[in-house]
Short mmCIF file of C-alpha atoms in Angstrom, two decimals:
data_model
loop_
_atom_site.label_atom_id
_atom_site.label_comp_id
_atom_site.label_asym_id
_atom_site.label_seq_id
_atom_site.Cartn_x
_atom_site.Cartn_y
_atom_site.Cartn_z
CA MET A 1 114.17 125.90 142.62
CA THR A 2 112.14 122.98 141.41
CA ASP A 3 108.88 124.68 142.48
CA GLY A 4 106.20 124.63 139.46
CA VAL A 5 108.13 121.70 137.71
CA ASN A 6 105.66 119.38 136.04
CA TRP A 7 107.48 116.11 136.94
CA LEU A 8 106.96 113.26 134.69
CA THR A 9 104.48 110.53 135.94
CA ALA A 10 105.75 106.99 136.57
CA GLU A 11 104.15 106.07 133.21
CA GLU A 12 105.49 109.38 131.25
CA GLN A 13 109.06 108.55 132.92
CA HIS A 14 108.92 105.04 131.73
CA ALA A 15 108.00 105.77 128.17
CA TRP A 16 110.52 108.67 127.84
CA ARG A 17 113.37 106.74 129.10
CA SER A 18 112.33 103.38 127.08
CA PHE A 19 112.28 105.79 123.93
CA VAL A 20 115.77 107.33 124.73
CA ARG A 21 117.14 103.70 125.63
CA LEU A 22 115.93 102.62 122.31
CA HIS A 23 117.10 105.64 120.26
CA GLU A 24 120.67 105.30 121.75
CA ARG A 25 121.00 101.61 121.43
CA LEU A 26 119.65 101.56 117.92
CA ILE A 27 121.50 104.51 116.67
CA GLY A 28 124.76 103.01 118.26
CA ARG A 29 124.37 99.71 116.66
CA LEU A 30 123.49 101.13 113.23
CA SER A 31 126.68 103.47 113.61
CA HIS A 32 128.71 100.50 114.45
CA LEU A 33 127.47 98.19 111.52
CA LEU A 34 128.02 101.20 109.04
CA GLN A 35 131.49 101.97 110.20
CA THR A 36 132.53 98.36 109.99
CA GLU A 37 130.74 97.22 106.98
CA SER A 38 131.17 100.38 104.76
CA GLN A 39 133.93 102.56 106.53
CA LEU A 40 131.26 105.37 106.75
CA ALA A 41 130.54 107.11 109.86
CA SER A 42 126.84 107.68 110.69
CA ALA A 43 127.40 111.38 109.99
CA ASP A 44 129.03 110.57 106.57
CA TYR A 45 125.87 108.33 105.72
CA ALA A 46 123.62 111.17 106.82
CA VAL A 47 125.44 113.89 104.77
CA LEU A 48 125.48 111.63 101.67
CA VAL A 49 121.85 110.76 102.08
CA ASN A 50 120.86 114.30 102.13
CA LEU A 51 122.95 115.18 99.15
CA THR A 52 121.56 112.27 97.19
CA ASP A 53 118.02 113.38 97.97
CA VAL A 54 118.49 116.72 96.29
CA PRO A 55 118.71 117.65 92.45
CA ASP A 56 122.35 117.63 91.15
CA GLY A 57 123.40 116.17 94.58
CA ARG A 58 124.32 119.64 95.82
CA GLN A 59 123.19 121.76 98.78
CA ARG A 60 124.32 124.95 100.68
CA TYR A 61 126.23 124.31 103.71
CA GLN A 62 123.97 126.25 105.61
CA ASP A 63 120.81 124.40 104.33
CA LEU A 64 122.63 121.01 104.77
CA ALA A 65 123.53 122.03 108.54
CA ARG A 66 119.77 123.08 109.17
CA ALA A 67 118.47 119.65 107.84
CA LEU A 68 120.73 117.70 109.94
CA GLU A 69 120.36 120.16 113.09
CA TRP A 70 124.26 120.77 113.16
CA GLU A 71 126.02 123.71 114.17
CA LYS A 72 127.71 125.69 111.13
CA SER A 73 131.21 124.64 112.58
CA ARG A 74 130.25 121.16 112.83
CA MET A 75 129.19 120.90 109.37
CA SER A 76 132.24 122.85 108.06
CA HIS A 77 134.87 120.26 109.77
CA HIS A 78 132.87 117.27 108.88
CA LEU A 79 132.57 118.40 105.33
CA ALA A 80 136.21 119.12 105.10
CA ARG A 81 137.04 115.58 106.14
CA MET A 82 134.70 114.21 103.71
CA ILE A 83 136.33 116.48 101.09
CA ARG A 84 139.72 114.99 102.02
CA ARG A 85 138.37 111.40 101.60
CA GLY A 86 136.97 112.40 98.11
CA LEU A 87 133.23 111.93 99.08
CA VAL A 88 132.04 115.58 98.52
CA VAL A 89 133.65 118.56 96.76
CA ARG A 90 133.08 122.34 97.89
CA GLU A 91 131.90 124.67 95.20
CA GLU A 92 131.53 128.38 95.67
CA CYS A 93 128.01 129.97 95.37
CA ALA A 94 128.32 132.23 92.13
CA ASP A 95 125.20 134.23 93.83
CA ASP A 96 126.72 134.78 97.19
CA GLY A 97 130.50 135.10 97.76
CA ARG A 98 130.04 133.91 101.52
CA GLY A 99 128.06 130.76 100.68
CA ALA A 100 129.17 127.39 99.35
CA PHE A 101 127.68 124.29 98.07
CA ALA A 102 128.65 120.65 99.22
CA VAL A 103 128.32 118.25 96.17
CA ILE A 104 128.45 114.57 96.30
CA THR A 105 131.27 113.20 94.03
CA GLU A 106 131.18 109.81 92.14
CA ALA A 107 133.14 108.15 95.00
CA GLY A 108 130.49 109.53 97.59
CA ARG A 109 127.73 108.22 95.14
CA GLU A 110 129.51 104.77 95.22
CA ALA A 111 129.89 104.88 98.91
CA ILE A 112 126.36 105.43 99.67
CA ALA A 113 125.23 102.95 96.91
CA ALA A 114 127.33 100.33 98.80
CA ALA A 115 126.26 101.30 102.39
CA ALA A 116 122.61 101.82 101.77
CA PRO A 117 121.73 98.06 101.38
CA LEU A 118 123.53 97.20 104.35
CA HIS A 119 121.85 100.14 106.25
CA VAL A 120 118.34 99.26 105.11
CA GLN A 121 118.98 95.52 105.86
CA ALA A 122 120.16 96.53 109.63
CA VAL A 123 117.25 98.86 110.02
CA ARG A 124 114.76 95.84 109.10
CA SER A 125 116.49 93.36 111.41
CA LEU A 126 117.10 95.71 114.47
CA PHE A 127 113.87 97.67 114.25
CA LEU A 128 111.14 97.20 111.69
CA ASP A 129 110.93 93.36 111.87
CA HIS A 130 109.94 93.81 115.47
CA LEU A 131 106.80 96.04 114.66
CA THR A 132 103.28 95.26 113.54
CA ALA A 133 101.86 97.44 110.57
CA ALA A 134 99.71 98.98 113.08
CA GLU A 135 102.66 99.92 115.38
CA LEU A 136 104.50 101.21 112.51
CA ARG A 137 101.59 103.56 111.37
CA THR A 138 101.24 104.85 114.97
CA LEU A 139 105.03 105.55 115.10
CA ALA A 140 105.15 107.52 111.97
CA GLU A 141 102.00 109.52 112.90
CA VAL A 142 103.63 110.26 116.36
CA SER A 143 106.88 111.05 114.63
CA VAL A 144 105.50 113.18 112.25
CA ARG A 145 103.42 115.04 114.79
CA VAL A 146 106.22 115.85 117.29
CA VAL A 147 108.69 116.81 114.38
CA GLY A 148 105.99 119.35 113.13
CA LYS A 149 106.07 120.82 116.78
CA LEU A 150 109.84 120.92 116.80
CA ASP A 151 109.91 122.68 113.32
CA GLU A 152 107.20 125.34 114.46
CA GLY A 153 109.47 126.42 116.99
CA ALA A 154 112.77 126.56 114.94
#
């Protein structure tokens, strides 16, 4: 059953587990800070960031789901909760009766504007302040390369 498995070496396993632990703790801390300081869940923040990065603050549900690597049902349910809170609205797509756009509202823009400085400060203090400029460049290069490979397979 495990024949032919290319097991991780001790060094690879250490690097992988260290990366996973870093990711879990960092995301956990950032999520907790966002929630307590701005009443936005990390998922809310991710949606709002994506919407503020596109013209008119509008994006098709399916494109937003793809950008966040969420299933369609998760996107629909989460956007429904954000709609109830007034952070986004749903607009039907005139070109496609089955499609819809998520559009950031003024309340959504105010929420992201209030949360972003806190988030950036936390990213700096929890992560960036602990890296040298060379380490940061290497991290960016590695991240871009791995994401590129992941995108090739998508």
